[in-house]
mmCIF file of C-alpha atoms in Angstrom:
data_model
loop_
_atom_site.group_PDB
_atom_site.id
_atom_site.type_symbol
_atom_site.label_atom_id
_atom_site.label_comp_id
_atom_site.label_asym_id
_atom_site.label_seq_id
_atom_site.Cartn_x
_atom_site.Cartn_y
_atom_site.Cartn_z
ATOM 1 C CA UNK A 856 11.888 -5.100 23.990
ATOM 2 C CA UNK A 857 13.687 -2.053 22.503
ATOM 3 C CA UNK A 858 17.207 -1.438 23.861
ATOM 4 C CA UNK A 859 17.455 1.620 26.038
ATOM 5 C CA UNK A 860 18.972 4.716 24.605
ATOM 6 C CA UNK A 861 22.048 5.678 26.634
ATOM 7 C CA UNK A 862 24.040 8.841 27.160
ATOM 8 C CA UNK A 863 27.078 7.199 25.678
ATOM 9 C CA UNK A 864 25.160 6.728 22.480
ATOM 10 C CA UNK A 865 24.147 10.300 22.398
ATOM 11 C CA UNK A 866 27.692 11.441 23.191
ATOM 12 C CA UNK A 867 29.088 9.310 20.284
ATOM 13 C CA UNK A 868 26.707 10.938 17.704
ATOM 14 C CA UNK A 869 27.152 14.414 19.099
ATOM 15 C CA UNK A 870 30.946 14.158 19.183
ATOM 16 C CA UNK A 871 31.132 15.101 22.826
ATOM 17 C CA UNK A 872 31.922 13.435 26.164
ATOM 18 C CA UNK A 873 29.288 11.478 28.026
ATOM 19 C CA UNK A 874 29.894 14.044 30.941
ATOM 20 C CA UNK A 875 28.933 16.904 28.486
ATOM 21 C CA UNK A 876 25.748 15.037 27.724
ATOM 22 C CA UNK A 877 24.861 14.586 31.274
ATOM 23 C CA UNK A 878 25.352 18.342 31.963
ATOM 24 C CA UNK A 879 23.307 19.244 28.810
ATOM 25 C CA UNK A 880 20.329 17.045 29.636
ATOM 26 C CA UNK A 881 20.274 18.062 33.339
ATOM 27 C CA UNK A 882 20.372 21.776 32.450
ATOM 28 C CA UNK A 883 23.637 22.331 34.268
ATOM 29 C CA UNK A 884 26.209 24.866 33.323
ATOM 30 C CA UNK A 885 29.497 23.907 31.644
ATOM 31 C CA UNK A 886 28.367 23.367 27.951
ATOM 32 C CA UNK A 887 27.742 26.028 25.416
ATOM 33 C CA UNK A 888 24.190 26.777 24.352
ATOM 34 C CA UNK A 889 24.988 25.559 20.698
ATOM 35 C CA UNK A 890 26.328 22.189 22.134
ATOM 36 C CA UNK A 891 23.337 21.844 24.460
ATOM 37 C CA UNK A 892 20.897 22.288 21.606
ATOM 38 C CA UNK A 893 22.765 19.726 19.385
ATOM 39 C CA UNK A 894 22.755 17.167 22.221
ATOM 40 C CA UNK A 895 19.011 17.742 22.948
ATOM 41 C CA UNK A 896 18.171 17.274 19.312
ATOM 42 C CA UNK A 897 20.156 14.162 18.821
ATOM 43 C CA UNK A 898 18.673 12.840 22.200
ATOM 44 C CA UNK A 899 15.194 13.590 20.873
ATOM 45 C CA UNK A 900 15.810 11.893 17.494
ATOM 46 C CA UNK A 901 17.111 8.802 19.224
ATOM 47 C CA UNK A 902 13.981 8.719 21.494
ATOM 48 C CA UNK A 903 15.871 9.224 24.778
ATOM 49 C CA UNK A 904 12.943 11.445 26.179
ATOM 50 C CA UNK A 905 10.321 8.788 25.322
ATOM 51 C CA UNK A 906 11.848 6.247 27.760
ATOM 52 C CA UNK A 907 11.736 6.443 31.625
ATOM 53 C CA UNK A 908 14.906 8.343 32.550
ATOM 54 C CA UNK A 909 13.679 9.486 35.792
ATOM 55 C CA UNK A 910 15.882 7.316 38.075
ATOM 56 C CA UNK A 911 15.282 8.340 41.658
ATOM 57 C CA UNK A 912 13.613 11.599 41.024
ATOM 58 C CA UNK A 913 10.635 12.434 43.374
ATOM 59 C CA UNK A 914 7.397 10.899 42.610
ATOM 60 C CA UNK A 915 4.663 13.439 42.358
ATOM 61 C CA UNK A 916 2.073 11.818 44.660
ATOM 62 C CA UNK A 917 -1.254 13.437 45.258
ATOM 63 C CA UNK A 918 -1.745 16.908 46.391
ATOM 64 C CA UNK A 919 -2.845 15.612 49.839
ATOM 65 C CA UNK A 920 0.135 13.593 50.112
ATOM 66 C CA UNK A 921 2.630 16.450 49.416
ATOM 67 C CA UNK A 922 2.146 17.633 52.886
ATOM 68 C CA UNK A 923 4.238 20.950 53.351
ATOM 69 C CA UNK A 924 4.233 21.669 49.612
ATOM 70 C CA UNK A 925 1.591 24.430 49.001
ATOM 71 C CA UNK A 926 2.948 26.568 46.200
ATOM 72 C CA UNK A 927 2.628 26.514 42.431
ATOM 73 C CA UNK A 928 5.372 28.218 40.555
ATOM 74 C CA UNK A 929 4.260 30.308 37.643
ATOM 75 C CA UNK A 930 7.199 30.370 35.214
ATOM 76 C CA UNK A 931 7.051 33.465 32.951
ATOM 77 C CA UNK A 932 10.517 33.846 31.386
ATOM 78 C CA UNK A 933 11.182 37.495 30.662
ATOM 79 C CA UNK A 934 11.941 36.999 26.911
ATOM 80 C CA UNK A 935 10.160 38.033 23.794
ATOM 81 C CA UNK A 936 7.946 40.684 25.528
ATOM 82 C CA UNK A 937 6.574 38.042 27.976
ATOM 83 C CA UNK A 938 5.970 39.932 31.124
ATOM 84 C CA UNK A 939 3.311 40.485 33.824
ATOM 85 C CA UNK A 940 2.332 43.851 32.401
ATOM 86 C CA UNK A 941 1.375 42.346 29.015
ATOM 87 C CA UNK A 942 -2.407 42.476 28.485
ATOM 88 C CA UNK A 943 -2.059 38.872 27.083
ATOM 89 C CA UNK A 944 0.463 37.099 29.318
ATOM 90 C CA UNK A 945 -0.699 39.021 32.320
ATOM 91 C CA UNK A 946 -4.292 37.802 32.082
ATOM 92 C CA UNK A 947 -3.161 34.230 31.777
ATOM 93 C CA UNK A 948 -1.185 34.679 35.037
ATOM 94 C CA UNK A 949 -4.392 36.289 36.657
ATOM 95 C CA UNK A 950 -6.352 33.198 35.626
ATOM 96 C CA UNK A 951 -3.747 30.943 37.169
ATOM 97 C CA UNK A 952 -3.532 32.961 40.526
ATOM 98 C CA UNK A 953 -7.384 33.003 40.847
ATOM 99 C CA UNK A 954 -7.768 29.276 40.287
ATOM 100 C CA UNK A 955 -4.824 28.412 42.644
ATOM 101 C CA UNK A 956 -6.125 30.698 45.500
ATOM 102 C CA UNK A 957 -9.573 29.026 45.127
ATOM 103 C CA UNK A 958 -7.901 25.694 45.922
ATOM 104 C CA UNK A 959 -6.192 27.085 49.033
ATOM 105 C CA UNK A 960 -2.655 27.283 47.577
ATOM 106 C CA UNK A 961 -0.178 30.070 46.759
ATOM 107 C CA UNK A 962 1.670 31.114 43.763
ATOM 108 C CA UNK A 963 5.121 32.470 43.077
ATOM 109 C CA UNK A 964 5.959 34.116 39.845
ATOM 110 C CA UNK A 965 9.337 33.366 38.467
ATOM 111 C CA UNK A 966 10.774 35.226 35.481
ATOM 112 C CA UNK A 967 14.187 33.699 35.254
ATOM 113 C CA UNK A 968 15.046 32.027 32.156
ATOM 114 C CA UNK A 969 18.222 30.054 32.847
ATOM 115 C CA UNK A 970 18.487 26.837 34.869
ATOM 116 C CA UNK A 971 21.077 28.149 37.111
ATOM 117 C CA UNK A 972 19.151 31.139 38.295
ATOM 118 C CA UNK A 973 15.912 29.157 38.509
ATOM 119 C CA UNK A 974 17.456 26.706 41.064
ATOM 120 C CA UNK A 975 18.594 29.789 43.248
ATOM 121 C CA UNK A 976 15.088 30.980 43.682
ATOM 122 C CA UNK A 977 13.267 27.631 44.151
ATOM 123 C CA UNK A 978 12.799 25.392 46.979
ATOM 124 C CA UNK A 979 11.576 22.101 45.415
ATOM 125 C CA UNK A 980 10.330 20.725 48.628
ATOM 126 C CA UNK A 981 7.596 23.472 48.972
ATOM 127 C CA UNK A 982 6.570 23.311 45.341
ATOM 128 C CA UNK A 983 3.503 21.401 44.200
ATOM 129 C CA UNK A 984 4.227 21.969 40.520
ATOM 130 C CA UNK A 985 5.045 24.416 37.734
ATOM 131 C CA UNK A 986 2.921 26.119 35.103
ATOM 132 C CA UNK A 987 5.061 27.427 32.307
ATOM 133 C CA UNK A 988 3.655 30.357 30.383
ATOM 134 C CA UNK A 989 4.843 31.208 26.867
ATOM 135 C CA UNK A 990 8.308 30.213 25.572
ATOM 136 C CA UNK A 991 10.338 28.302 28.105
ATOM 137 C CA UNK A 992 13.871 27.058 27.118
ATOM 138 C CA UNK A 993 14.429 23.362 26.752
ATOM 139 C CA UNK A 994 17.340 23.476 29.189
ATOM 140 C CA UNK A 995 14.858 24.810 31.852
ATOM 141 C CA UNK A 996 12.314 22.363 31.114
ATOM 142 C CA UNK A 997 14.791 19.599 31.462
ATOM 143 C CA UNK A 998 15.783 20.840 34.944
ATOM 144 C CA UNK A 999 12.178 20.883 36.013
ATOM 145 C CA UNK A 1000 11.704 17.373 34.696
ATOM 146 C CA UNK A 1001 14.931 16.119 36.443
ATOM 147 C CA UNK A 1002 13.699 17.635 39.714
ATOM 148 C CA UNK A 1003 10.592 15.421 39.579
ATOM 149 C CA UNK A 1004 8.201 18.432 39.551
ATOM 150 C CA UNK A 1005 4.887 18.052 37.564
ATOM 151 C CA UNK A 1006 4.465 20.824 35.047
ATOM 152 C CA UNK A 1007 1.982 22.030 32.467
ATOM 153 C CA UNK A 1008 2.814 24.453 29.595
ATOM 154 C CA UNK A 1009 0.611 27.301 28.238
ATOM 155 C CA UNK A 1010 0.980 28.419 24.617
ATOM 156 C CA UNK A 1011 4.082 26.331 24.171
ATOM 157 C CA UNK A 1012 5.266 22.728 23.877
ATOM 158 C CA UNK A 1013 8.612 21.068 23.624
ATOM 159 C CA UNK A 1014 8.886 17.584 21.959
ATOM 160 C CA UNK A 1015 12.154 16.976 24.031
ATOM 161 C CA UNK A 1016 10.225 17.341 27.279
ATOM 162 C CA UNK A 1017 6.588 16.221 26.777
ATOM 163 C CA UNK A 1018 3.963 17.620 29.134
ATOM 164 C CA UNK A 1019 0.311 18.527 29.369
ATOM 165 C CA UNK A 1020 -0.314 21.738 27.368
ATOM 166 C CA UNK A 1021 -3.045 24.462 26.969
ATOM 167 C CA UNK A 1022 -3.576 26.282 23.625
ATOM 168 C CA UNK A 1023 -6.197 28.248 21.767
ATOM 169 C CA UNK A 1024 -7.658 26.308 18.824
ATOM 170 C CA UNK A 1025 -5.323 28.338 16.560
ATOM 171 C CA UNK A 1026 -5.675 26.415 13.483
ATOM 172 C CA UNK A 1027 -9.408 26.157 13.502
ATOM 173 C CA UNK A 1028 -10.237 29.735 14.361
ATOM 174 C CA UNK A 1029 -7.624 31.110 11.912
ATOM 175 C CA UNK A 1030 -9.276 29.039 9.187
ATOM 176 C CA UNK A 1031 -12.728 30.399 10.162
ATOM 177 C CA UNK A 1032 -11.490 33.906 10.110
ATOM 178 C CA UNK A 1033 -9.912 33.499 6.690
ATOM 179 C CA UNK A 1034 -13.128 32.027 5.380
ATOM 180 C CA UNK A 1035 -14.960 35.102 6.723
ATOM 181 C CA UNK A 1036 -12.673 37.396 4.617
ATOM 182 C CA UNK A 1037 -13.002 35.128 1.608
ATOM 183 C CA UNK A 1038 -16.871 35.293 2.127
ATOM 184 C CA UNK A 1039 -16.643 39.148 2.012
ATOM 185 C CA UNK A 1040 -15.122 38.768 -1.519
ATOM 186 C CA UNK A 1041 -11.317 39.124 -0.761
ATOM 187 C CA UNK A 1042 -9.249 36.923 -3.032
ATOM 188 C CA UNK A 1043 -5.743 38.474 -2.516
ATOM 189 C CA UNK A 1044 -4.806 37.966 1.172
ATOM 190 C CA UNK A 1045 -1.397 38.165 2.887
ATOM 191 C CA UNK A 1046 -0.538 36.584 6.130
ATOM 192 C CA UNK A 1047 1.727 38.533 8.432
ATOM 193 C CA UNK A 1048 3.967 36.968 11.102
ATOM 194 C CA UNK A 1049 6.791 34.454 11.251
ATOM 195 C CA UNK A 1050 5.396 30.783 11.632
ATOM 196 C CA UNK A 1051 8.761 29.847 13.205
ATOM 197 C CA UNK A 1052 8.218 32.373 16.037
ATOM 198 C CA UNK A 1053 5.883 30.237 18.043
ATOM 199 C CA UNK A 1054 3.771 27.141 17.575
ATOM 200 C CA UNK A 1055 0.593 29.313 17.868
ATOM 201 C CA UNK A 1056 1.804 31.391 14.938
ATOM 202 C CA UNK A 1057 2.551 28.335 12.858
ATOM 203 C CA UNK A 1058 -0.994 26.844 13.343
ATOM 204 C CA UNK A 1059 -2.502 30.241 12.546
ATOM 205 C CA UNK A 1060 -0.536 30.250 9.368
ATOM 206 C CA UNK A 1061 -1.592 26.718 8.502
ATOM 207 C CA UNK A 1062 -5.292 27.563 9.142
ATOM 208 C CA UNK A 1063 -4.860 30.587 6.871
ATOM 209 C CA UNK A 1064 -3.342 28.512 4.058
ATOM 210 C CA UNK A 1065 -5.930 25.704 4.549
ATOM 211 C CA UNK A 1066 -8.892 28.123 4.039
ATOM 212 C CA UNK A 1067 -7.436 29.245 0.836
ATOM 213 C CA UNK A 1068 -6.876 25.813 -0.418
ATOM 214 C CA UNK A 1069 -10.478 24.882 0.500
ATOM 215 C CA UNK A 1070 -11.618 27.732 -1.784
ATOM 216 C CA UNK A 1071 -9.103 27.063 -4.540
ATOM 217 C CA UNK A 1072 -7.708 30.496 -3.990
ATOM 218 C CA UNK A 1073 -3.906 30.644 -5.080
ATOM 219 C CA UNK A 1074 -1.459 31.586 -2.265
ATOM 220 C CA UNK A 1075 0.240 34.737 -3.365
ATOM 221 C CA UNK A 1076 2.332 35.079 -0.177
ATOM 222 C CA UNK A 1077 5.320 37.568 0.343
ATOM 223 C CA UNK A 1078 8.031 35.478 1.866
ATOM 224 C CA UNK A 1079 9.168 38.555 3.826
ATOM 225 C CA UNK A 1080 5.837 39.029 5.519
ATOM 226 C CA UNK A 1081 6.249 35.512 6.988
ATOM 227 C CA UNK A 1082 9.788 36.136 8.064
ATOM 228 C CA UNK A 1083 11.411 37.909 10.946
ATOM 229 C CA UNK A 1084 9.853 41.395 11.417
ATOM 230 C CA UNK A 1085 11.582 42.335 14.572
ATOM 231 C CA UNK A 1086 10.342 42.513 18.176
ATOM 232 C CA UNK A 1087 9.154 46.080 18.910
ATOM 233 C CA UNK A 1088 6.378 47.809 17.252
ATOM 234 C CA UNK A 1089 8.821 50.355 15.812
ATOM 235 C CA UNK A 1090 10.775 47.479 14.103
ATOM 236 C CA UNK A 1091 7.540 45.986 12.784
ATOM 237 C CA UNK A 1092 6.356 49.342 11.361
ATOM 238 C CA UNK A 1093 9.827 49.990 9.606
ATOM 239 C CA UNK A 1094 9.934 46.351 8.089
ATOM 240 C CA UNK A 1095 6.354 46.480 7.014
ATOM 241 C CA UNK A 1096 6.686 49.885 5.318
ATOM 242 C CA UNK A 1097 9.615 48.639 3.156
ATOM 243 C CA UNK A 1098 7.711 45.341 2.289
ATOM 244 C CA UNK A 1099 4.354 46.878 1.490
ATOM 245 C CA UNK A 1100 5.915 49.710 -0.597
ATOM 246 C CA UNK A 1101 7.649 46.965 -2.742
ATOM 247 C CA UNK A 1102 4.240 45.187 -3.160
ATOM 248 C CA UNK A 1103 2.523 48.466 -4.230
ATOM 249 C CA UNK A 1104 5.410 49.164 -6.762
ATOM 250 C CA UNK A 1105 4.864 45.598 -8.190
ATOM 251 C CA UNK A 1106 1.100 45.947 -8.423
ATOM 252 C CA UNK A 1107 0.713 43.218 -5.822
ATOM 253 C CA UNK A 1108 -1.016 45.020 -3.073
ATOM 254 C CA UNK A 1109 -3.439 42.670 -1.103
ATOM 255 C CA UNK A 1110 -6.966 43.605 -0.185
ATOM 256 C CA UNK A 1111 -6.590 42.021 3.212
ATOM 257 C CA UNK A 1112 -3.737 41.326 5.750
ATOM 258 C CA UNK A 1113 -4.316 38.450 8.230
ATOM 259 C CA UNK A 1114 -2.078 39.072 11.199
ATOM 260 C CA UNK A 1115 -0.627 36.451 13.592
ATOM 261 C CA UNK A 1116 -1.506 38.624 16.534
ATOM 262 C CA UNK A 1117 -2.924 41.936 17.529
ATOM 263 C CA UNK A 1118 0.467 43.558 17.975
ATOM 264 C CA UNK A 1119 1.425 42.873 14.334
ATOM 265 C CA UNK A 1120 -2.076 43.996 13.110
ATOM 266 C CA UNK A 1121 -1.851 47.278 15.068
ATOM 267 C CA UNK A 1122 1.593 47.836 13.319
ATOM 268 C CA UNK A 1123 0.077 47.063 9.970
ATOM 269 C CA UNK A 1124 -2.821 49.582 10.551
ATOM 270 C CA UNK A 1125 -0.435 52.274 11.772
ATOM 271 C CA UNK A 1126 1.849 51.649 8.805
ATOM 272 C CA UNK A 1127 -1.015 51.817 6.245
ATOM 273 C CA UNK A 1128 -2.319 55.111 7.939
ATOM 274 C CA UNK A 1129 1.166 56.695 7.344
ATOM 275 C CA UNK A 1130 1.042 55.632 3.761
ATOM 276 C CA UNK A 1131 -2.362 57.278 3.335
ATOM 277 C CA UNK A 1132 -4.036 53.894 2.658
ATOM 278 C CA UNK A 1133 -7.522 53.690 4.200
ATOM 279 C CA UNK A 1134 -8.502 50.742 6.468
ATOM 280 C CA UNK A 1135 -10.838 48.962 5.623
ATOM 281 C CA UNK A 1136 -11.825 50.928 2.526
ATOM 282 C CA UNK A 1137 -8.610 50.034 0.694
ATOM 283 C CA UNK A 1138 -7.284 47.220 2.782
ATOM 284 C CA UNK A 1139 -8.857 45.156 5.536
ATOM 285 C CA UNK A 1140 -6.620 43.948 8.582
ATOM 286 C CA UNK A 1141 -7.384 41.337 11.167
ATOM 287 C CA UNK A 1142 -5.495 40.335 14.327
ATOM 288 C CA UNK A 1143 -5.546 37.648 17.043
ATOM 289 C CA UNK A 1144 -5.739 37.659 20.847
ATOM 290 C CA UNK A 1145 -8.113 40.680 21.421
ATOM 291 C CA UNK A 1146 -5.611 42.594 23.630
ATOM 292 C CA UNK A 1147 -6.729 45.875 25.185
ATOM 293 C CA UNK A 1148 -5.151 48.031 22.285
ATOM 294 C CA UNK A 1149 -7.267 46.066 19.752
ATOM 295 C CA UNK A 1150 -10.598 47.912 20.597
ATOM 296 C CA UNK A 1151 -8.899 51.225 21.305
ATOM 297 C CA UNK A 1152 -7.064 51.738 17.991
ATOM 298 C CA UNK A 1153 -8.988 53.429 15.114
ATOM 299 C CA UNK A 1154 -10.378 51.727 13.163
ATOM 300 C CA UNK A 1155 -11.058 49.171 15.989
ATOM 301 C CA UNK A 1156 -9.549 45.751 15.093
ATOM 302 C CA UNK A 1157 -11.343 42.728 13.948
ATOM 303 C CA UNK A 1158 -9.588 39.942 15.846
ATOM 304 C CA UNK A 1159 -9.967 36.608 17.690
ATOM 305 C CA UNK A 1160 -11.055 36.816 21.269
ATOM 306 C CA UNK A 1161 -9.002 34.474 23.533
ATOM 307 C CA UNK A 1162 -10.179 33.968 27.038
ATOM 308 C CA UNK A 1163 -6.791 34.270 28.606
ATOM 309 C CA UNK A 1164 -7.888 33.837 32.158
ATOM 310 C CA UNK A 1165 -9.680 30.644 31.180
ATOM 311 C CA UNK A 1166 -6.393 29.314 29.667
ATOM 312 C CA UNK A 1167 -4.665 29.906 33.026
ATOM 313 C CA UNK A 1168 -7.466 28.398 35.033
ATOM 314 C CA UNK A 1169 -7.574 25.137 32.858
ATOM 315 C CA UNK A 1170 -3.755 24.802 33.204
ATOM 316 C CA UNK A 1171 -4.363 24.704 37.012
ATOM 317 C CA UNK A 1172 -6.821 21.935 36.384
ATOM 318 C CA UNK A 1173 -4.492 19.876 34.325
ATOM 319 C CA UNK A 1174 -1.589 20.411 36.827
ATOM 320 C CA UNK A 1175 -3.812 19.193 39.756
ATOM 321 C CA UNK A 1176 -4.836 16.259 37.619
ATOM 322 C CA UNK A 1177 -1.125 15.548 36.874
ATOM 323 C CA UNK A 1178 -0.287 15.654 40.625
ATOM 324 C CA UNK A 1179 -2.961 13.301 41.625
ATOM 325 C CA UNK A 1180 -2.475 11.009 38.529
ATOM 326 C CA UNK A 1181 1.222 11.264 37.667
ATOM 327 C CA UNK A 1182 1.090 8.245 35.170
ATOM 328 C CA UNK A 1183 -2.162 9.438 33.250
ATOM 329 C CA UNK A 1184 -1.795 10.041 29.498
ATOM 330 C CA UNK A 1185 -0.665 13.513 28.638
ATOM 331 C CA UNK A 1186 -3.374 15.870 27.486
ATOM 332 C CA UNK A 1187 -3.423 18.870 25.098
ATOM 333 C CA UNK A 1188 -6.393 21.120 25.830
ATOM 334 C CA UNK A 1189 -7.761 23.628 23.363
ATOM 335 C CA UNK A 1190 -9.577 26.652 24.327
ATOM 336 C CA UNK A 1191 -11.836 27.918 21.620
ATOM 337 C CA UNK A 1192 -11.435 31.405 20.320
ATOM 338 C CA UNK A 1193 -14.209 33.615 19.103
ATOM 339 C CA UNK A 1194 -14.087 36.063 16.098
ATOM 340 C CA UNK A 1195 -14.867 39.555 17.116
ATOM 341 C CA UNK A 1196 -16.059 41.729 14.185
ATOM 342 C CA UNK A 1197 -14.913 45.494 14.425
ATOM 343 C CA UNK A 1198 -14.327 48.183 12.000
ATOM 344 C CA UNK A 1199 -10.996 47.115 10.365
ATOM 345 C CA UNK A 1200 -12.615 44.733 7.888
ATOM 346 C CA UNK A 1201 -14.987 45.280 5.048
ATOM 347 C CA UNK A 1202 -15.777 43.919 1.561
ATOM 348 C CA UNK A 1203 -13.142 44.872 -1.016
ATOM 349 C CA UNK A 1204 -13.749 47.820 -3.204
ATOM 350 C CA UNK A 1205 -12.890 47.509 -6.904
ATOM 351 C CA UNK A 1206 -10.909 50.363 -8.241
ATOM 352 C CA UNK A 1207 -12.652 52.268 -11.058
ATOM 353 C CA UNK A 1208 -9.837 51.477 -13.472
ATOM 354 C CA UNK A 1209 -10.175 47.828 -12.867
ATOM 355 C CA UNK A 1210 -14.046 48.041 -13.476
ATOM 356 C CA UNK A 1211 -13.255 49.989 -16.885
ATOM 357 C CA UNK A 1212 -11.000 47.348 -17.992
ATOM 358 C CA UNK A 1213 -13.547 44.560 -17.309
ATOM 359 C CA UNK A 1214 -16.397 46.532 -18.952
#
């Protein structure tokens, strides 16, 4: 039987006190964010989170046994444009609220992203469980775990705090979308979006690359387009204009941009229009998520439809299962996306000078 990983072992490797380790792993204040991240990383590598460290935390029990607990916390930290007004995140929250109401429970939306503030607004005795939507800090997840609250994550997972999760089938549908463009005749494609920004972005990037590999198409990727492009649309457009101008000067302009989400795709379309580049005659553009703006921009955006309300509803299903069966194996549920063909994609048109050279 393997020896249990202790806080003292973690402290020794991290070069801090056992007291600091305790604070970091419980989400308490008193350690810097840099130290907390280092401690959590070492704890993960040692396998600390894979063992039972719950001690005397409250057992979940079944929903019926919870008695007065009748509320599900929807945790939507107000970071990286995650908010209730978003046509992506907001629809997920709608799906959660509807599914919870149908079960006779209530919801409370919490936008705090620090453990200290989270504890101030939460009464654990009245909470059935927590559904995290989007990016949730490890320190906050650790606090939820230490409170013994069952939780499910949507579009996010954390290896330090394992949980049930709900995602879109990002890899598969991104691969299919890329194959569609290849079938149209595109051979020089660029992915737009930082794979490190979110796991969903990374899996869409991997699906894109896999489709190219399966068709023996060389990857001619600009490293800058898969780097940090900013947060706001203005920042996206400024960065994209500089990068695409460089590609054009180098004679390396792609015939299609495959974007990690619709927001980036809309920025690409806007940037190309400002540069007098026609979409889709000169360049095709695809997005992902099918937010409201995707059908309103001109040309309307070819994208991937994501049933956002269904993601929320299925997360409620997983949470109720976790409440009733606290020791059941964890599950990762994938909701299938669907390609929506609109006006931003077309077969590539060869330039006359290229045709003359080949004649």
